[in-house]
PDB file of C-alpha atoms in Angstrom:
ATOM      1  CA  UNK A   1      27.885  31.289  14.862  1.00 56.00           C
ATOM      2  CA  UNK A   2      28.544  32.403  18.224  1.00 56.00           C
ATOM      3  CA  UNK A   3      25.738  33.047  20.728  1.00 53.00           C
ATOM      4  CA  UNK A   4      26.541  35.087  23.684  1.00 53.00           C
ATOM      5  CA  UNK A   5      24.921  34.863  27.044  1.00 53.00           C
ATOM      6  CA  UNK A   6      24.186  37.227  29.372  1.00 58.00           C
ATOM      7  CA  UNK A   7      24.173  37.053  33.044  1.00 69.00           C
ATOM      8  CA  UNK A   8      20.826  37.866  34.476  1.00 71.00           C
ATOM      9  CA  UNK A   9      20.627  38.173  38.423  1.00 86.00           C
ATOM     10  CA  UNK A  10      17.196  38.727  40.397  1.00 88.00           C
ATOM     11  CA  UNK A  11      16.007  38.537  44.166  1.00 91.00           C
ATOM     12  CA  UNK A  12      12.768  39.423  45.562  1.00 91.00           C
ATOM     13  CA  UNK A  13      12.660  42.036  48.133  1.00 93.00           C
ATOM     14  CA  UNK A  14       9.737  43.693  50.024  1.00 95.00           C
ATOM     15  CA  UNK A  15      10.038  47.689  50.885  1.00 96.00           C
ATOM     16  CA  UNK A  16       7.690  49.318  53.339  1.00 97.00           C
ATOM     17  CA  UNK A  17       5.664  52.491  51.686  1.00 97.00           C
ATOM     18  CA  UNK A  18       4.033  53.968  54.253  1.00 97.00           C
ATOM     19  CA  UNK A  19       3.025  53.966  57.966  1.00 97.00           C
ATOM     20  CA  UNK A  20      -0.397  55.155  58.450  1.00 97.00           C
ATOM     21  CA  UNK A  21      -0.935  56.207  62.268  1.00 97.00           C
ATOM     22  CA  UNK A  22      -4.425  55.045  63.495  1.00 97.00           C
ATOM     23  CA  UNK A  23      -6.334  54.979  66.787  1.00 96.00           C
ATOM     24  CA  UNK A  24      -8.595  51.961  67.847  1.00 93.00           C
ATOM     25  CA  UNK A  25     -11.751  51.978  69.318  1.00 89.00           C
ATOM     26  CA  UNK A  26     -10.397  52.392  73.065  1.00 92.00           C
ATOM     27  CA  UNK A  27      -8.162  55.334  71.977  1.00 94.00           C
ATOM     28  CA  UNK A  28      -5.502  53.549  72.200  1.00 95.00           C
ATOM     29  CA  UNK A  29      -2.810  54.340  68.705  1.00 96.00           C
ATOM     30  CA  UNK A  30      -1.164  51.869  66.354  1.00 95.00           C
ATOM     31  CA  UNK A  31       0.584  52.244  63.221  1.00 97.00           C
ATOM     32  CA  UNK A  32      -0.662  50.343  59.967  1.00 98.00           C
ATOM     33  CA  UNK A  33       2.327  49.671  57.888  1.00 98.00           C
ATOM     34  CA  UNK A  34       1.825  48.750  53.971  1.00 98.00           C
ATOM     35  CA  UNK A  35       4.432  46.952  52.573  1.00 98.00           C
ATOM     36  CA  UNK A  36       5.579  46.555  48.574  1.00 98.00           C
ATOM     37  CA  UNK A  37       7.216  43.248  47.245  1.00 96.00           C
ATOM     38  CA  UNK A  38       9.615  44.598  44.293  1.00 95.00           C
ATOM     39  CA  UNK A  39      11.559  42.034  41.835  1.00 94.00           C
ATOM     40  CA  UNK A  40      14.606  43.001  41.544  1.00 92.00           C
ATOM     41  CA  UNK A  41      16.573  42.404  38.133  1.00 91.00           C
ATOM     42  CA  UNK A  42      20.027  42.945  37.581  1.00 88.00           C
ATOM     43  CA  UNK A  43      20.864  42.568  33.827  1.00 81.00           C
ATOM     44  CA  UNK A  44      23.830  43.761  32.003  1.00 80.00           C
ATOM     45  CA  UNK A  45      21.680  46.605  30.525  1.00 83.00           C
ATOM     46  CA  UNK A  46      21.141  47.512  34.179  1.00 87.00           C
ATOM     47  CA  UNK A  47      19.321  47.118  37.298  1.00 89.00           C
ATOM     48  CA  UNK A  48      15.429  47.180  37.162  1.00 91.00           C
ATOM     49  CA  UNK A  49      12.522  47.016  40.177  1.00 92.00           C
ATOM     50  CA  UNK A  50       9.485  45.123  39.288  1.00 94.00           C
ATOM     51  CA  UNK A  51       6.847  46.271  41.683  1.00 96.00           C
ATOM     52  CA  UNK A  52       4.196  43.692  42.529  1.00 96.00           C
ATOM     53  CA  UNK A  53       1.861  42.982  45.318  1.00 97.00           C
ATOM     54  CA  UNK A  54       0.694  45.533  48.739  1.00 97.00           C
ATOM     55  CA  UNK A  55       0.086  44.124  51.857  1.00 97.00           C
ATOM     56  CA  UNK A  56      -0.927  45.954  54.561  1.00 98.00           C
ATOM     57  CA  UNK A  57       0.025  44.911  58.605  1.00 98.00           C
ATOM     58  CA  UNK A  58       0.008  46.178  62.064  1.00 97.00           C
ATOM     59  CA  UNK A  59       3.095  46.553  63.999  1.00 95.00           C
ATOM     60  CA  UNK A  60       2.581  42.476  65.221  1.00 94.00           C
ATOM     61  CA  UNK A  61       2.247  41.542  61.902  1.00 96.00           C
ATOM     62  CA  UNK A  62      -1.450  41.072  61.887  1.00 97.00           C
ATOM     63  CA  UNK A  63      -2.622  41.128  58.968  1.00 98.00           C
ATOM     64  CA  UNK A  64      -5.045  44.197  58.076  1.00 98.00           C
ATOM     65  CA  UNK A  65      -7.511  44.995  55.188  1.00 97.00           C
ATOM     66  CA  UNK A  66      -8.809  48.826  53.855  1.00 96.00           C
ATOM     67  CA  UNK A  67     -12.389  49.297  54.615  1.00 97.00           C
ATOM     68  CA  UNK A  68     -12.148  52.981  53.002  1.00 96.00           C
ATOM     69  CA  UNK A  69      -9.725  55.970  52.663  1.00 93.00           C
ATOM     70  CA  UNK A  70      -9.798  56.165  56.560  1.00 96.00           C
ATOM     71  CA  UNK A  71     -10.830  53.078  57.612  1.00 97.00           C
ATOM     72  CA  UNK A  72      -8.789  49.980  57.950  1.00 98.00           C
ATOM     73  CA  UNK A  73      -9.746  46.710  59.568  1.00 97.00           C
ATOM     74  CA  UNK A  74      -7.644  44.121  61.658  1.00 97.00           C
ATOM     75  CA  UNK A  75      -8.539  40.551  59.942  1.00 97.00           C
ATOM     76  CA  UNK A  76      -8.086  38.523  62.725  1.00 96.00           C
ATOM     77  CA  UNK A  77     -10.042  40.587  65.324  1.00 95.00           C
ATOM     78  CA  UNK A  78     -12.600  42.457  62.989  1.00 96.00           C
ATOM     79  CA  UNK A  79     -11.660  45.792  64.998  1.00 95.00           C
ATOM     80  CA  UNK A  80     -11.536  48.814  63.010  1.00 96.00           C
ATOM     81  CA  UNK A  81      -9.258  51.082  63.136  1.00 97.00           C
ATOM     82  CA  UNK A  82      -9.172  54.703  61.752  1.00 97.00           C
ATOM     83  CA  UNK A  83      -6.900  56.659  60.232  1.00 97.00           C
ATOM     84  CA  UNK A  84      -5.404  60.369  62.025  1.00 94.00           C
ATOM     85  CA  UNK A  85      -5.223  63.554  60.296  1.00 76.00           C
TER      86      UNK A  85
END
């Protein structure tokens, strides 16, 4: 009996979704940027994207929460920021 094995590759990569344009308190405008990690797996069937966790960041990296559809807060700070349009 032979068994054959197949060569399975993966990496982990992280895509960005969407930039949401927001304006602080002061009027001042930042983008909130929401980023997807995706598991890649290349198989000899084919490749294949796992998609697993959000997170959601400023343009420094901080890291942000929703409060609502068109709310968002910065963690660190506790400002809120709110979505345009």
């Amino acid at each position: 009996r032979q068994m054959i094995l197949s060569q399975v590759r993966t990496a982990i990569m992280e895509k960005e979704l969407v930039r949401y344009r927001c304006m602080t308190d002061d009027g001042s405008c930042l983008d909130i940027i929401e980023y997807q990690h995706f598991r890649i797996v290349d198989m000899d069937s084919g490749v294949r994207q796992y998609p697993g966790a959000r997170r959601l960041v400023t343009e420094n990296d901080e890291s942000v929460r929703y409060i609502d559809k068109m709310t968002f807060e910065i963690i660190d700070t506790g400002e809120l920021v709110r979505r345009q349009g």
